Tab-separated table of C-alpha atoms in Angstrom:
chain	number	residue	atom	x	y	z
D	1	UNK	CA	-39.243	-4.158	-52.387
D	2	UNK	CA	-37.504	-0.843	-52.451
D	3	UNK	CA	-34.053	-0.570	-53.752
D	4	UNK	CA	-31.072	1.262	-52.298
D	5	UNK	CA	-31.773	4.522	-54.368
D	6	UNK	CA	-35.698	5.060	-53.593
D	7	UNK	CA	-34.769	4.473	-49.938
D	8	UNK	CA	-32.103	7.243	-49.577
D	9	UNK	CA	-34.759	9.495	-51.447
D	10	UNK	CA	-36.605	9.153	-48.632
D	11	UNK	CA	-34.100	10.325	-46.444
D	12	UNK	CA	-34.090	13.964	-45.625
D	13	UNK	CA	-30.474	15.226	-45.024
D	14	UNK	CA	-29.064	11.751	-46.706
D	15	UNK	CA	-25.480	11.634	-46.690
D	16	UNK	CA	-23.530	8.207	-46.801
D	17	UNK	CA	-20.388	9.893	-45.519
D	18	UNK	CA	-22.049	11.199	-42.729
D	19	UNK	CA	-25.155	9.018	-41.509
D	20	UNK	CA	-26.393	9.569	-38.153
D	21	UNK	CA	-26.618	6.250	-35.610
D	22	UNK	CA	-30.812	7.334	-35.836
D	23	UNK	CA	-30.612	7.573	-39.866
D	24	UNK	CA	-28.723	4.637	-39.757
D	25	UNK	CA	-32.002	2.535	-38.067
D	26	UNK	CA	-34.702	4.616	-40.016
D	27	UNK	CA	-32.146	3.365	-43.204
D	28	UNK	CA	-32.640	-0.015	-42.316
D	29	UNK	CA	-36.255	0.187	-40.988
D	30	UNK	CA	-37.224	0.905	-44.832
D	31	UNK	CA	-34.653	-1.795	-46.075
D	32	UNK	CA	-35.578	-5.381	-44.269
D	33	UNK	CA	-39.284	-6.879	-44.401
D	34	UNK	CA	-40.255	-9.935	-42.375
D	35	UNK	CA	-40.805	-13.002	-43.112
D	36	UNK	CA	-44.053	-14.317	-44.021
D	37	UNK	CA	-43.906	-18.344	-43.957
D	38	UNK	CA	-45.935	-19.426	-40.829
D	39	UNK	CA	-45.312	-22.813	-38.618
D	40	UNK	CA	-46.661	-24.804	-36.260
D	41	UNK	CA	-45.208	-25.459	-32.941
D	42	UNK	CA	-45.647	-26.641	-30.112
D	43	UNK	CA	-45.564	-24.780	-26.540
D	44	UNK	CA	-42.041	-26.458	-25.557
D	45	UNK	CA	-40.819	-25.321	-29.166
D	46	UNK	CA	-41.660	-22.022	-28.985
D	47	UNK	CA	-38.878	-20.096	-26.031
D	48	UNK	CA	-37.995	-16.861	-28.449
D	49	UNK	CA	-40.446	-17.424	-31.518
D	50	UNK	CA	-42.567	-14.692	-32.872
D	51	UNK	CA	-46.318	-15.058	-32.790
D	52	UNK	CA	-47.839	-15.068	-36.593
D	53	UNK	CA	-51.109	-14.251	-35.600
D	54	UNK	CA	-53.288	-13.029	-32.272
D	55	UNK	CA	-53.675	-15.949	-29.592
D	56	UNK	CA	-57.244	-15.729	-28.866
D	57	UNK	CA	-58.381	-16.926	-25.270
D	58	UNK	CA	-60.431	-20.011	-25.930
D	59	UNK	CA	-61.436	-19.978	-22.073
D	60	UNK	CA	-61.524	-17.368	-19.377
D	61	UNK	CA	-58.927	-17.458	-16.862
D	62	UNK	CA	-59.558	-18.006	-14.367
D	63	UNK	CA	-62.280	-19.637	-15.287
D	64	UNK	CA	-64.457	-18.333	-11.957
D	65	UNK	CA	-64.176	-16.592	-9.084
D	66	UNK	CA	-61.881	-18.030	-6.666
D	67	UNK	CA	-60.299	-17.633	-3.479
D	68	UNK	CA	-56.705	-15.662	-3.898
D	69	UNK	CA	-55.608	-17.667	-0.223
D	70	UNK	CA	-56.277	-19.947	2.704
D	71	UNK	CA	-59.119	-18.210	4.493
D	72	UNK	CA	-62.650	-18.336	5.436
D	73	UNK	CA	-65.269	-16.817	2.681
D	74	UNK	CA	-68.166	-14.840	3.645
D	75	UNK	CA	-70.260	-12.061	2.399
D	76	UNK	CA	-68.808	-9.286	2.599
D	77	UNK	CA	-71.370	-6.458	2.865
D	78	UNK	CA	-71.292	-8.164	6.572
D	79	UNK	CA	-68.912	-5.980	7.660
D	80	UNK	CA	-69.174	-2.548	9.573
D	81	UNK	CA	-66.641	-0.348	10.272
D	82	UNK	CA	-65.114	-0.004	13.869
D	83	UNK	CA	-67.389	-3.476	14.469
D	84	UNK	CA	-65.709	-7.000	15.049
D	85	UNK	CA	-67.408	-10.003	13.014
D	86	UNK	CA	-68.587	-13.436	14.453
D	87	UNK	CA	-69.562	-16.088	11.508
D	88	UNK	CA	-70.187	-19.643	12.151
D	89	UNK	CA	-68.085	-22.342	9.760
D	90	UNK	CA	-70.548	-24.171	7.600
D	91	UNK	CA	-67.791	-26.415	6.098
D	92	UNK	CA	-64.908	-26.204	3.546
D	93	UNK	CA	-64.101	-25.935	0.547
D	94	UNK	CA	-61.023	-27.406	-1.489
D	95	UNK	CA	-59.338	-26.843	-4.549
D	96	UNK	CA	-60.555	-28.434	-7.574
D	97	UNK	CA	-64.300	-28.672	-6.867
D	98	UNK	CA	-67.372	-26.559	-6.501
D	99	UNK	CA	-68.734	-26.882	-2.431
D	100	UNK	CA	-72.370	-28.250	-2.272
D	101	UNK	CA	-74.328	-26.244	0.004
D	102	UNK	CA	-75.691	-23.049	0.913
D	103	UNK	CA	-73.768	-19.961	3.063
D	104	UNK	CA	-76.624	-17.497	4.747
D	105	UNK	CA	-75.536	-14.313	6.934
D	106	UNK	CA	-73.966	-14.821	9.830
D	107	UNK	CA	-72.075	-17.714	8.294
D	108	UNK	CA	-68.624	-18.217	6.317
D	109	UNK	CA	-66.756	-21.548	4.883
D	110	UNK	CA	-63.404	-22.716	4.961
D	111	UNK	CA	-61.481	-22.516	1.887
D	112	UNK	CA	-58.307	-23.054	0.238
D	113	UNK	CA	-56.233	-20.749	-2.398
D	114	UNK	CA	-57.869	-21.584	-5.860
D	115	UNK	CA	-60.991	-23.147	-4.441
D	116	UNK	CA	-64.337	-21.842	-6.134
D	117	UNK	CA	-66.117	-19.213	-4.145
D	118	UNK	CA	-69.590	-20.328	-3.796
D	119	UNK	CA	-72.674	-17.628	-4.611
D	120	UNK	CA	-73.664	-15.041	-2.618
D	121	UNK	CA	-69.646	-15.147	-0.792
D	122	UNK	CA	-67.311	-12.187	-2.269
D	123	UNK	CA	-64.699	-11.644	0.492
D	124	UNK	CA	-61.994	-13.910	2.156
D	125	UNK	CA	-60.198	-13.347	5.340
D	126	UNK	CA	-56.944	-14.715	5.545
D	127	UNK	CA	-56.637	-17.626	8.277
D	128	UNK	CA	-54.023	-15.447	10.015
D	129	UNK	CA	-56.319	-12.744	10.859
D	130	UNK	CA	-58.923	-14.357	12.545
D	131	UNK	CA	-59.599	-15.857	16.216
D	132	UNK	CA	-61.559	-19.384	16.217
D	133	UNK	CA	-64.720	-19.281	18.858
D	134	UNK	CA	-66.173	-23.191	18.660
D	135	UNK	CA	-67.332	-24.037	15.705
D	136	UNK	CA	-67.350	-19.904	14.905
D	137	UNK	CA	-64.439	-17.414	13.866
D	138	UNK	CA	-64.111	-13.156	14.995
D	139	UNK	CA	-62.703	-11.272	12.062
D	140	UNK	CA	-61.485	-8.111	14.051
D	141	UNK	CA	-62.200	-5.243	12.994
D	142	UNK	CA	-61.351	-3.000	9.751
D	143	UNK	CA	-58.729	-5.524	8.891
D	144	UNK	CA	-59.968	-6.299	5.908
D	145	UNK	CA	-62.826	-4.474	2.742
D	146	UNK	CA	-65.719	-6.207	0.985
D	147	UNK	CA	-64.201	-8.047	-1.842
D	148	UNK	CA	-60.587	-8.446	-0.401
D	149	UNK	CA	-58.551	-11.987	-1.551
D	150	UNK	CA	-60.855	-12.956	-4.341
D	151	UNK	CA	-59.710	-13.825	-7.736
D	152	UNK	CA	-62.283	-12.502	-9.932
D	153	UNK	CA	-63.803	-14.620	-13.057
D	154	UNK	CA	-61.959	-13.378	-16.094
D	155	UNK	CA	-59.547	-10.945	-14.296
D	156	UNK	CA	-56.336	-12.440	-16.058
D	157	UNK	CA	-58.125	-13.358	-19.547
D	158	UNK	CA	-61.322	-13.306	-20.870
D	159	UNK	CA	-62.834	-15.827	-23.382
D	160	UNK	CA	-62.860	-14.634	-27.211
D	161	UNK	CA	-60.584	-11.322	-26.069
D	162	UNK	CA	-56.579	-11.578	-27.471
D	163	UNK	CA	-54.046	-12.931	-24.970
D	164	UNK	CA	-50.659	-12.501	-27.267
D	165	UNK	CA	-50.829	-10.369	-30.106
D	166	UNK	CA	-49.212	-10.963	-33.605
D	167	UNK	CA	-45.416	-10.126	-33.237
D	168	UNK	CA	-44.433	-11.109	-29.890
D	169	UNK	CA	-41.494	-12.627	-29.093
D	170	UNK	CA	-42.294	-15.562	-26.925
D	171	UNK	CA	-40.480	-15.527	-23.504
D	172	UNK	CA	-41.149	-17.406	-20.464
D	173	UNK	CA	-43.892	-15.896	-18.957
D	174	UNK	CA	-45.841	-16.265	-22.733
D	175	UNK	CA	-45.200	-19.831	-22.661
D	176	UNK	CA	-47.029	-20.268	-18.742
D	177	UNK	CA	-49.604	-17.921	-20.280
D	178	UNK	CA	-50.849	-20.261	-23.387
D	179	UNK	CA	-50.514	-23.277	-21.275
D	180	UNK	CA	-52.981	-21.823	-18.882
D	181	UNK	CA	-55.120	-21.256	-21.788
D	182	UNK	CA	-54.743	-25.019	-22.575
D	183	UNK	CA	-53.433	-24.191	-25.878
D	184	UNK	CA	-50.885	-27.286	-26.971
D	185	UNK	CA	-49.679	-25.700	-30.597
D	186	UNK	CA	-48.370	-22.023	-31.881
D	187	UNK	CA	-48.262	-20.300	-35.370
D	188	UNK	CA	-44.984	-19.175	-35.272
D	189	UNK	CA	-42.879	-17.394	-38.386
D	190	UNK	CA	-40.499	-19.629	-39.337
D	191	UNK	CA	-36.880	-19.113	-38.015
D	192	UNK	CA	-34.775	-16.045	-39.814
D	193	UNK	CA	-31.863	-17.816	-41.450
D	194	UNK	CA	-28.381	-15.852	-41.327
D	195	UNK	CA	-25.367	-16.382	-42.866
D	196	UNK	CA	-22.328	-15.044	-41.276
D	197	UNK	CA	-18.455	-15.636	-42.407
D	198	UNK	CA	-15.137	-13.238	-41.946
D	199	UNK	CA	-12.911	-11.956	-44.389
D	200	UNK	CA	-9.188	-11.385	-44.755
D	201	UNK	CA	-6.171	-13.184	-45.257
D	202	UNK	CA	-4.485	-12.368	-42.011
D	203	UNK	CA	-7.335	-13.861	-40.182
D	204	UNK	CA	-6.522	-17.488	-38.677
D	205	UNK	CA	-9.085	-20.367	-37.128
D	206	UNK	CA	-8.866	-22.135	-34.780
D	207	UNK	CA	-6.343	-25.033	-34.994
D	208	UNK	CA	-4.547	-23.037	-37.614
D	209	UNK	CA	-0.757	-22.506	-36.564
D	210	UNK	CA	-0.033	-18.796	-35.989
D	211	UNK	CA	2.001	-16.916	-37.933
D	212	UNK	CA	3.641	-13.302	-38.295
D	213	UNK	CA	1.189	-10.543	-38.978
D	214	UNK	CA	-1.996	-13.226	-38.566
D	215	UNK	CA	-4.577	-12.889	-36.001
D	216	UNK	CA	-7.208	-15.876	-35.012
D	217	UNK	CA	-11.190	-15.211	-35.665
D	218	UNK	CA	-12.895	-13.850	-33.100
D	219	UNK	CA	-15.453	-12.000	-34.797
D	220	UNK	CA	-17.096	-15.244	-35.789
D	221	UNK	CA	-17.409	-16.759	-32.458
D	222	UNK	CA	-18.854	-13.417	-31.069
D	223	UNK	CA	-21.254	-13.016	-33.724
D	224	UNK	CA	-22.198	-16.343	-33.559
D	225	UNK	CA	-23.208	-16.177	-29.723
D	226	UNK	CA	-25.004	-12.613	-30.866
D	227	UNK	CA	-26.927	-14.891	-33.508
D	228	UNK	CA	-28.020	-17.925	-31.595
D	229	UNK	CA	-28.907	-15.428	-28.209
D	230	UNK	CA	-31.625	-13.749	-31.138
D	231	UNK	CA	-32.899	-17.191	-31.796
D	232	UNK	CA	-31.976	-17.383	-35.730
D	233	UNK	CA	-31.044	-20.308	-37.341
D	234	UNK	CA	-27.364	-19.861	-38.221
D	235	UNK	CA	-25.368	-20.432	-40.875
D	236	UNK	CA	-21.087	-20.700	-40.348
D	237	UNK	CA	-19.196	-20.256	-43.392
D	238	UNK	CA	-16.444	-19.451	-41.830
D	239	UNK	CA	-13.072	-17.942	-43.087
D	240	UNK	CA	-13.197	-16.460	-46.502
D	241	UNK	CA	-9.961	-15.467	-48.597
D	242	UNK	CA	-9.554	-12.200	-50.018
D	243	UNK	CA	-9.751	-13.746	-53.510
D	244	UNK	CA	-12.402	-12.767	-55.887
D	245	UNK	CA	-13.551	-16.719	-56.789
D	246	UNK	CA	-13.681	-17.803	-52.895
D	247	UNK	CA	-15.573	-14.565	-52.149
D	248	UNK	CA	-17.693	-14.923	-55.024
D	249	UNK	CA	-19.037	-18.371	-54.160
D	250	UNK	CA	-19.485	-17.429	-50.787
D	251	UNK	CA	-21.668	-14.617	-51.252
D	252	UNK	CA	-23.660	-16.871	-53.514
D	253	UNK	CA	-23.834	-19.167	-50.976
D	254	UNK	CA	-25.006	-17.647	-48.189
D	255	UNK	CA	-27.434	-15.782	-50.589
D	256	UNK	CA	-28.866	-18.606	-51.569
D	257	UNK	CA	-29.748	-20.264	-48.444
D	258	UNK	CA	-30.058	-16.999	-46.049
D	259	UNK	CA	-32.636	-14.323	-45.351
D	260	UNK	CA	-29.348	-12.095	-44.187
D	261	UNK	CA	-25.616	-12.161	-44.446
D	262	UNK	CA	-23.726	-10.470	-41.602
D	263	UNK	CA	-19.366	-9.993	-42.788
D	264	UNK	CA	-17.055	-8.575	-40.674
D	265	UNK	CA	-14.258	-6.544	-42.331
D	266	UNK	CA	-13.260	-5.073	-45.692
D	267	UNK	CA	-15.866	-2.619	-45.573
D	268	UNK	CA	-13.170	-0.118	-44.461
D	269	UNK	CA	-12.476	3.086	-46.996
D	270	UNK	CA	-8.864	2.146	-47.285
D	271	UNK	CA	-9.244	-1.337	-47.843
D	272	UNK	CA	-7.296	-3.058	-50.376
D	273	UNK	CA	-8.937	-6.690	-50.257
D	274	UNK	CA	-11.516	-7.710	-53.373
D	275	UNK	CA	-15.096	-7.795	-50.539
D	276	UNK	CA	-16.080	-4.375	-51.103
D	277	UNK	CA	-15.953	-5.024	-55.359
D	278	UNK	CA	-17.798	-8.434	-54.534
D	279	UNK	CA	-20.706	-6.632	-52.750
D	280	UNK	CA	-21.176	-3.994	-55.571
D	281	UNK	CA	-20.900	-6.876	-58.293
D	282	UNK	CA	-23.615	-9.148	-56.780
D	283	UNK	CA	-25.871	-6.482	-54.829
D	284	UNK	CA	-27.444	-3.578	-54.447
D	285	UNK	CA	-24.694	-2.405	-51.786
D	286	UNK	CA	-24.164	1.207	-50.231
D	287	UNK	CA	-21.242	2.294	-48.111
D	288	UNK	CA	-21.374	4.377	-45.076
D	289	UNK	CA	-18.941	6.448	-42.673
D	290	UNK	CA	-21.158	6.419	-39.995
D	291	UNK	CA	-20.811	9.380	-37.387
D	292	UNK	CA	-20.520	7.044	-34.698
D	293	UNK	CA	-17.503	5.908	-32.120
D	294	UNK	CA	-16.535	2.681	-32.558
D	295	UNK	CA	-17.839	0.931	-35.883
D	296	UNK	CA	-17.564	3.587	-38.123
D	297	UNK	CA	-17.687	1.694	-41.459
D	298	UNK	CA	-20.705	-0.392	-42.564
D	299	UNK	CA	-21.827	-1.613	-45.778
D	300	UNK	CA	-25.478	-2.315	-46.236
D	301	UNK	CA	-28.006	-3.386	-48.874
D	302	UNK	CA	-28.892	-6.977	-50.738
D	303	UNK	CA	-27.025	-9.198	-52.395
D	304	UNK	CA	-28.671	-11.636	-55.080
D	305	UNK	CA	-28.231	-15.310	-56.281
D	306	UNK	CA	-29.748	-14.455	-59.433
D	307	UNK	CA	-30.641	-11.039	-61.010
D	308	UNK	CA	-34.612	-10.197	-60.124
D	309	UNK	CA	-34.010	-13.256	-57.937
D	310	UNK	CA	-34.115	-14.259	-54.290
D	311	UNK	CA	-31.820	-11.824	-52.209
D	312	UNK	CA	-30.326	-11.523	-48.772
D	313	UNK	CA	-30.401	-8.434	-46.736
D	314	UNK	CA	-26.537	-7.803	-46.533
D	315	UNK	CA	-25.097	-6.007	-43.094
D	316	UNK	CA	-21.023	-5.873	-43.918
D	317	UNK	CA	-19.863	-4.921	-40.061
D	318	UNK	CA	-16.015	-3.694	-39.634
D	319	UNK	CA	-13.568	-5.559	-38.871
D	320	UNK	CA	-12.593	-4.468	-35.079
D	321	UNK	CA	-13.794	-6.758	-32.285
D	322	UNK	CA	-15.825	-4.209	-30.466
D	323	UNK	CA	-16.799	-2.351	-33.762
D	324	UNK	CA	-18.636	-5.982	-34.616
D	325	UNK	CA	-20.501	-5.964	-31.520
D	326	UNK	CA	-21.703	-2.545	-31.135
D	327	UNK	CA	-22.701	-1.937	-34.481
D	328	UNK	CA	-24.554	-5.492	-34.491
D	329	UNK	CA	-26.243	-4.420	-30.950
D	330	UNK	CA	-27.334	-0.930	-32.367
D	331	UNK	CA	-28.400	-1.709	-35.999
D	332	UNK	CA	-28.252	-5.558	-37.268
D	333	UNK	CA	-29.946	-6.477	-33.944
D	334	UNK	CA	-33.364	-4.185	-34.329
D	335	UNK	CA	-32.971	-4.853	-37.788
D	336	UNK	CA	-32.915	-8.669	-37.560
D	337	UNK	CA	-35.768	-8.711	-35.076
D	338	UNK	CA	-38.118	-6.571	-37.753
D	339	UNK	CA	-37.337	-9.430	-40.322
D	340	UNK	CA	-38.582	-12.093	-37.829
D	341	UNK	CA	-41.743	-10.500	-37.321
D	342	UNK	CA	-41.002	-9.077	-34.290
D	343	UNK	CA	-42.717	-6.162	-33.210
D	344	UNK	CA	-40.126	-3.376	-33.405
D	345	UNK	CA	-38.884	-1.652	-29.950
D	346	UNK	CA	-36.172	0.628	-29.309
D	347	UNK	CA	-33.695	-0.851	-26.587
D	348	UNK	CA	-34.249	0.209	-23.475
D	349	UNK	CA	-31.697	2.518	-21.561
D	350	UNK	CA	-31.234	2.962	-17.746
D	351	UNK	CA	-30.610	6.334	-16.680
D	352	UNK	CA	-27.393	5.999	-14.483
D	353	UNK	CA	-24.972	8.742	-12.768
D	354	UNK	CA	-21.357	8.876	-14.185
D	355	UNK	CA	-18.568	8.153	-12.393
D	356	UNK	CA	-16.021	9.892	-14.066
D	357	UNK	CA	-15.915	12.537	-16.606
D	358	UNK	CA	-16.538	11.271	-20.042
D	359	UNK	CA	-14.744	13.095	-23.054
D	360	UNK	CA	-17.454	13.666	-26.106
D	361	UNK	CA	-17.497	15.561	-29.260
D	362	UNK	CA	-21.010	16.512	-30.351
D	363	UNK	CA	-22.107	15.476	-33.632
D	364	UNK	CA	-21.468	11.810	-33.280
D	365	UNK	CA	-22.868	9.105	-31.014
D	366	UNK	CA	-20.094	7.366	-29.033
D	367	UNK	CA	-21.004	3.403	-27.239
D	368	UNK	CA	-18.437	2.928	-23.920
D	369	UNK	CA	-18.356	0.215	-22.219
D	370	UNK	CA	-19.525	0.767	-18.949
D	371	UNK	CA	-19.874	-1.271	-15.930
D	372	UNK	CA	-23.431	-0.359	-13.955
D	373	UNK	CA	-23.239	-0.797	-9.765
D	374	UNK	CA	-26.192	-0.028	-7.386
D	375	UNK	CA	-25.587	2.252	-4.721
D	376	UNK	CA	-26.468	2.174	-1.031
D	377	UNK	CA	-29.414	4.805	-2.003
D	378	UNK	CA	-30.552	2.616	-5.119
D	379	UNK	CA	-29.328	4.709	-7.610
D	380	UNK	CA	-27.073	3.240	-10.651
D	381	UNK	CA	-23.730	4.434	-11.079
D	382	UNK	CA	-21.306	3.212	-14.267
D	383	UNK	CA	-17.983	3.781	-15.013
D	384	UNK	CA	-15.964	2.936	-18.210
D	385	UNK	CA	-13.766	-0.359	-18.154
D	386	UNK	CA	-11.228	1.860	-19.065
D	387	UNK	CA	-9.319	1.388	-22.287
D	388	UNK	CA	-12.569	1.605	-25.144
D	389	UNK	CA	-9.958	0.410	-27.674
D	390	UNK	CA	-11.815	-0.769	-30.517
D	391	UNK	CA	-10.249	-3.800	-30.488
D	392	UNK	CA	-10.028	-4.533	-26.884
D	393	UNK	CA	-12.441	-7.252	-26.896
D	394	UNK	CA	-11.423	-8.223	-23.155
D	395	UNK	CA	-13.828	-4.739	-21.572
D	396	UNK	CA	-16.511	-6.027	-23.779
D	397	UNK	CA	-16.360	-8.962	-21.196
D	398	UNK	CA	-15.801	-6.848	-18.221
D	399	UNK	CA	-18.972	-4.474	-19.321
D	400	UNK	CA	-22.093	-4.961	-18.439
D	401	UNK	CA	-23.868	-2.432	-20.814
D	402	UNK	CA	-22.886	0.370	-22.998
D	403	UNK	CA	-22.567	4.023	-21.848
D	404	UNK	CA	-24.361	5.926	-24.774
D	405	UNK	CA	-23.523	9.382	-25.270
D	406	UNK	CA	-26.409	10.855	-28.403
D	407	UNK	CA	-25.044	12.183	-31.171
D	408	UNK	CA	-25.927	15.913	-29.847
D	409	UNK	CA	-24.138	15.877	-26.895
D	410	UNK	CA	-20.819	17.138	-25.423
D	411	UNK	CA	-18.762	16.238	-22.563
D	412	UNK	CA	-20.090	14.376	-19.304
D	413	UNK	CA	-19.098	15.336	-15.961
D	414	UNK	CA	-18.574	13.144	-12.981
D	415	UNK	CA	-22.180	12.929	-11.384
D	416	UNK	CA	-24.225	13.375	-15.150
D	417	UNK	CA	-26.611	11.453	-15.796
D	418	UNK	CA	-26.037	8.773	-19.105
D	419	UNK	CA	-27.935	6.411	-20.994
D	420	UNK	CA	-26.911	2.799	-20.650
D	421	UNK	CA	-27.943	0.151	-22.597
D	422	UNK	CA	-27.628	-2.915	-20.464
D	423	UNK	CA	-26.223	-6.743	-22.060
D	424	UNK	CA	-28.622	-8.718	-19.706
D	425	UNK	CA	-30.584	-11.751	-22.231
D	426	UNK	CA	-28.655	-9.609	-25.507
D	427	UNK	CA	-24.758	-10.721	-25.433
């Protein structure tokens, strides 16, 4: 495990007052290390778990050829071009069982969509295309190639070849595809536990009466729904005083029974609460300015329980409602994902044509909340929700995705293309 100091070594152009959003990943890429206690689970249990280890097809799937639709099989090296085709029926065949009987030239057989395609038969027409004659059928013709409308043996996943590999998160589709391998139970990595709590004295819960120069928590319930959308197990510890005991057994807390902590505010330069002097006295704890618009403070590093101990990956976020949510979207997020084992992936971005002229300084990387429409062509256009207050939590709603502008570049004009990072499955 590499401490604070041999990480920034490795850093070319280090410079906590000035980190770049890209430093601030490659930072954190060094820092966190996954998990490594495995589970068992089984396929209903496993919606957003990370594989431990390669699923290896026990069968091939599918397991022979088949017919891809309702049709009539035949062999197709039958067919000549500019030539219709007469075959007589021999009988048909049904899902679920292999047809008894033999198919010669000249003849085809019924068959329905999964049904086993007999030997010698490598082509079916759909039912649509042909005209019944008796007991025969015409397949007009060029309406259709040798081999058309058969599932091949195999063609999805072969026996003894990897269907998952180690570090994928387990969505929807994943869980269809081990069932169809007839697979009941997963090794999993066991769930990333994070602690999360807020800081401050003028913060207020819920059910609290309000009072002057007091705001209620919102950063909790927001980080929360980040959290639990991730698939974590998570830890509420809820409102912590800015009082040196209280913070102190907190910290301990949440180190003890976390993987990560995640605080929002105190973090600030100016601030004149005890968190900051808590994370130095129980961790290895740096503190960045990051060039970056909003969420420019961040603390990072580990705190432990116990010195050479256990320790928990510490992300201290700002205070600002939108400054929690972009900064957990562009760093805790990724970095959270590499601790479960995931396999690491830069978020995607849609390319999308500005609306409006955006305002941007180079030399800092700036998230606005944008709101992404299709046009009648079926290109994406965004515009800003307007105000990108960072604590105008209400466009954060409104948005659908953020507007990035890099940290090289300048001003946008209306009809640029932008980066977006869209919310869909993430918020």
């Amino acid at each position: 495990m590499k401490t604070i100091e041999q990480i920034t070594a490795e850093l070319q152009g280090y410079d906590p007052q000035a980190l770049s959003a890209a430093q601030v990943n490659e930072f954190l890429a060094r820092l966190v290390e996954p998990v490594t206690e495995v589970e068992s689970v089984p396929v209903f249990n496993s919606l957003g778990r990370v594989l431990s280890e390669d699923v290896v097809s026990p069968i091939s799937v599918p397991p022979h050829d088949n017919s891809a639709m309702d049709g009539f099989a035949f062999d197709g090296g039958q067919l000549v071009r500019g030539e219709a085709l007469k075959l007589k029926v021999k009988g048909t065949a049904m899902a679920g069982k292999a047809w008894a009987g033999d198919v010669g030239q000249g003849e085809c057989l019924k068959i329905m969509t999964g049904a086993i395609m007999p030997a010698g038969l490598d082509t079916v027409v759909p039912l649509e295309f042909v005209k019944t004659d008796g007991d025969a059928i015409v397949i007009p013709p060029d309406v259709l190639q040798a081999g058309d409308n058969r599932r091949l043996l195999g063609e999805d996943l072969m026996a003894g070849r990897p269907a998952l590999a180690r570090g994928t998160t387990l969505g929807p589709a994943a869980l269809g595809l081990v069932a169809s391998l007839g697979l009941p139970e997963l090794k999993v990595y066991r769930r990333l536990k994070v602690a999360y709590f807020s800081t401050g004295d003028e913060i207020l819960s819920l059910g609290e009466t309000p009072r002057e120069g007091a705001v209620y928590d919102s950063n909790r319930y927001t980080v929360f729904g980040l959290l639990t959308r991730l698939g974590v197990e998570v830890l509420d510890m809820g409102v912590v005083r800015d009082e040196p005991e209280a913070l102190e057994a907190t910290f301990r807390q949440a180190a003890e029974q976390a993987d990560a902590i995640i605080t929002s505010g105190g973090v600030s330069m100016g601030e004149a609460d005890h968190t900051k002097a808590m994370m130095k006295q129980l961790g290895d704890v740096v503190f960045w300015r990051i060039a970056m618009r909003p969420g420019r403070p961040m603390a990072v590093g580990r705190i432990a329980v116990h010195p050479h101990g256990k320790s928990s990956v510490l992300f201290g976020l700002p205070g600002n409602p939108v400054a929690v949510m972009v900064t957990f979207l562009a760093f805790v997020r990724p970095a959270l994902q590499r601790m479960m084992g995931a396999r690491a992936a830069p978020p995607v971005l849609l390319k999308a044509r500005s609306a409006e002229a955006l305002r941007k300084k180079p030399g800092r990387t700036e998230y606005q909340r944008g709101i992404v429409t299709t046009e009648a062509d079926g290109s994406l256009k965004v515009r800003t929700t307007g105000n990108q207050g960072s604590g105008v939590l209400r466009s954060m709603v409104e948005a659908n995705g953020l507007i990035v502008l890099h940290h090289g570049q300048g001003n946008v004009a209306p009809g640029d293309e932008v980066d977006v990072m869209m919310f869909d499955g993430v918020i």
